[in-house]
CSV table of N, CA and C in Angstrom, one decimal:
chain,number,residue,atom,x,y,z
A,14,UNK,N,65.6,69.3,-140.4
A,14,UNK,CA,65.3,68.3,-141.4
A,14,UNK,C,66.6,67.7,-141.9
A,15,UNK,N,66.9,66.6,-142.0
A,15,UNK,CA,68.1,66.2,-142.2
A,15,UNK,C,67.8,65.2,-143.3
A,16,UNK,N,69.0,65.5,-144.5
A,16,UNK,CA,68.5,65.4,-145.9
A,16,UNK,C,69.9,63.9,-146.3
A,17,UNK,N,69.7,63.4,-147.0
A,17,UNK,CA,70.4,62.3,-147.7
A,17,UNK,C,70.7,62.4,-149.0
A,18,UNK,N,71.5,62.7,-149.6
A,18,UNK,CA,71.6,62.4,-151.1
A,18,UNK,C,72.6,61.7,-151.6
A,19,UNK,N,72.5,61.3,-152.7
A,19,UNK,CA,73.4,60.3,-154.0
A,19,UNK,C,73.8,60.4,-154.9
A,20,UNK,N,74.5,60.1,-155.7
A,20,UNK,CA,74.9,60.4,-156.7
A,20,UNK,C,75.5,59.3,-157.9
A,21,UNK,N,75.3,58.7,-158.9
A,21,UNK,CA,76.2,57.9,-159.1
A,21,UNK,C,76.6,58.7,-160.7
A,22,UNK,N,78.6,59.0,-160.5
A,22,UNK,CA,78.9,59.5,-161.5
A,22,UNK,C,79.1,58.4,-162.7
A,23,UNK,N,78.5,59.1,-163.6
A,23,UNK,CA,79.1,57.6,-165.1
A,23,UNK,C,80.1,58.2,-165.5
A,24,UNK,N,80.7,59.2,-165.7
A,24,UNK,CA,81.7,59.9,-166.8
A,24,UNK,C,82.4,60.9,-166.1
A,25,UNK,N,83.5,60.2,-165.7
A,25,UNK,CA,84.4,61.7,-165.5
A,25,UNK,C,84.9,62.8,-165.6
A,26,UNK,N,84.9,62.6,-166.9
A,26,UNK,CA,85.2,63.5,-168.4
A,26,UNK,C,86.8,64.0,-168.2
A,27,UNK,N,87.7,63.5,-168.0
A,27,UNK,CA,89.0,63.1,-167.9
A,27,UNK,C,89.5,64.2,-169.3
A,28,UNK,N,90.5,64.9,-169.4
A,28,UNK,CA,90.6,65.9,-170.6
A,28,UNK,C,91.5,64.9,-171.2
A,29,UNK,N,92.4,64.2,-170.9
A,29,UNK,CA,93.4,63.3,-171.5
A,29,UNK,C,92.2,62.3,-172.4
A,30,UNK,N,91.3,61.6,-171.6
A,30,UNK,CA,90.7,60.6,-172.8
A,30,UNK,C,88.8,60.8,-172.9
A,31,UNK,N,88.9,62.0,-173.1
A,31,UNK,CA,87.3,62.4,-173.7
A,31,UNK,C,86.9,61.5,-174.8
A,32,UNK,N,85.9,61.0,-175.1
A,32,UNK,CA,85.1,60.0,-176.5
A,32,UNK,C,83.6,60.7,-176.0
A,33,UNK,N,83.4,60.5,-177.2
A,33,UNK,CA,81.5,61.3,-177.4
A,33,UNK,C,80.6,60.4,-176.0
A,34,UNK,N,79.8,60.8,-175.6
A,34,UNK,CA,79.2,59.8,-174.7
A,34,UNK,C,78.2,58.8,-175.3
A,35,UNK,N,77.8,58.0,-175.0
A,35,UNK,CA,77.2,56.4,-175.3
A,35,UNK,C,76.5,56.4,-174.5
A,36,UNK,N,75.0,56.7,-174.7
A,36,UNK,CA,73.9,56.4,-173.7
A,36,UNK,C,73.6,55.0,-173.0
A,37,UNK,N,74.1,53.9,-173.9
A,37,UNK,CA,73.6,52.5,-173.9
A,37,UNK,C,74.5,52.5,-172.4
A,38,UNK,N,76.4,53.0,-172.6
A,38,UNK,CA,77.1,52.6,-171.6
A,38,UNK,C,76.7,53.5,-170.2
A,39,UNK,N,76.1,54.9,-170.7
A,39,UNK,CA,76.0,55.5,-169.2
A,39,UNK,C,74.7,54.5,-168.4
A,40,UNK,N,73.9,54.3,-169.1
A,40,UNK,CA,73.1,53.4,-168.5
A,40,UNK,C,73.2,52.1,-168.0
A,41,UNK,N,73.9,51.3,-168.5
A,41,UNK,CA,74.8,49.7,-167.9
A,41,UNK,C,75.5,50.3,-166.4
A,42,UNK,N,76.3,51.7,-166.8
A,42,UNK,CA,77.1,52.2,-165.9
A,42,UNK,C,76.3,52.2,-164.5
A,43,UNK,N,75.1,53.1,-164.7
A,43,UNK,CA,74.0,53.3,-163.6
A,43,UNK,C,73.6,51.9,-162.7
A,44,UNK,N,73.3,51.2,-163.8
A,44,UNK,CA,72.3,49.9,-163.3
A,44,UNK,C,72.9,48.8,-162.9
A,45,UNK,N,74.4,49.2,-162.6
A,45,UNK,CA,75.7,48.0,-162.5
A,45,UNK,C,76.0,48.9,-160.5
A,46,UNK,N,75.9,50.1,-160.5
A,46,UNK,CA,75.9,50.7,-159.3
A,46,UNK,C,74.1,50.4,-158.5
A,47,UNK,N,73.5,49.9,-159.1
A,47,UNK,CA,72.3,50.2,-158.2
A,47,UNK,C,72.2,49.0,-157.2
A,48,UNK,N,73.0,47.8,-157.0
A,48,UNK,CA,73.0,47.0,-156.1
A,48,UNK,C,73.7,47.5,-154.5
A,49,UNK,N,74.7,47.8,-155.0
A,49,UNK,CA,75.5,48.4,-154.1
A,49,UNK,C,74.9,49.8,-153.2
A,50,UNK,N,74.1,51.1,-154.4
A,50,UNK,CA,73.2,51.7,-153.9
A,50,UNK,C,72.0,51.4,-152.9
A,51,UNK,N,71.2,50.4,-153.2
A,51,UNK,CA,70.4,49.8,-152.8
A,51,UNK,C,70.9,49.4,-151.6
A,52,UNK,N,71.9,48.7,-151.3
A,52,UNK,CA,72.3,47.9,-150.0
A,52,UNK,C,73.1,49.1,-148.9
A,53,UNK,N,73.3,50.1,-149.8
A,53,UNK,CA,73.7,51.6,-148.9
A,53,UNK,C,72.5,52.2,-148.2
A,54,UNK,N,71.9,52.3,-149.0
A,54,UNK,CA,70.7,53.0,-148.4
A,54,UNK,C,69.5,52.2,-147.4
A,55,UNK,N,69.6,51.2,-148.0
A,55,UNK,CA,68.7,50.4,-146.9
A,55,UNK,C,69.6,49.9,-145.4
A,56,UNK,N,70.7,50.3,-145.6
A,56,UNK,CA,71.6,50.5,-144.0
A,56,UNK,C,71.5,51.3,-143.4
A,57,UNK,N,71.5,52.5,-144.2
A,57,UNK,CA,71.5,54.0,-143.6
A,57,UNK,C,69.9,54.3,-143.3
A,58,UNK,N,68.7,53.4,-143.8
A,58,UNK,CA,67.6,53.4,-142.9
A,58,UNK,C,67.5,52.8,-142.0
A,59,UNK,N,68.0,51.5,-142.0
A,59,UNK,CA,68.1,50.2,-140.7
A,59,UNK,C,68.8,51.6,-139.9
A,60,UNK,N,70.1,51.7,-139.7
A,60,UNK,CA,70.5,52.6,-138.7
A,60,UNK,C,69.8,53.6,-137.9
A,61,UNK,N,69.0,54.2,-138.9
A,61,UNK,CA,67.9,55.8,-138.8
A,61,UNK,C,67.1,55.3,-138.1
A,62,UNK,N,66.1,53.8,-138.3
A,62,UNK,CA,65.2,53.7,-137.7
A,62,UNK,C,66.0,53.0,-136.4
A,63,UNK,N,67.2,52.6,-136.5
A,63,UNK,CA,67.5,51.9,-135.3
A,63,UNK,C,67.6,53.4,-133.7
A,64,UNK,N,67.8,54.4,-134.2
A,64,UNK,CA,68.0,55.5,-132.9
A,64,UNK,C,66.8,55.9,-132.4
């Protein structure tokens, strides 16, 4: 079975510049990566179904 997964990090949590987290921004953060996700993965199915 050969598995795929993703990940998209919002916060690196960097020890030098920690701030409380902001839901509003981890979410912008997310939904500002999902185009680029989107066009990742529907490659790596084009490819999959291409073999």
């Amino acid at each position: 079975l050969r598995v795929f997964g993703l990940s998209v990090i919002t916060d690196m949590c960097l020890p030098d510049t920690l701030k409380p987290a902001d839901i509003n921004e981890i979410i912008a953060f997310a939904n500002s990566a999902q185009p680029k996700l989107r066009a990742l993965v529907l490659a790596v199915l084009q490819h999959e179904a291409a073999r």
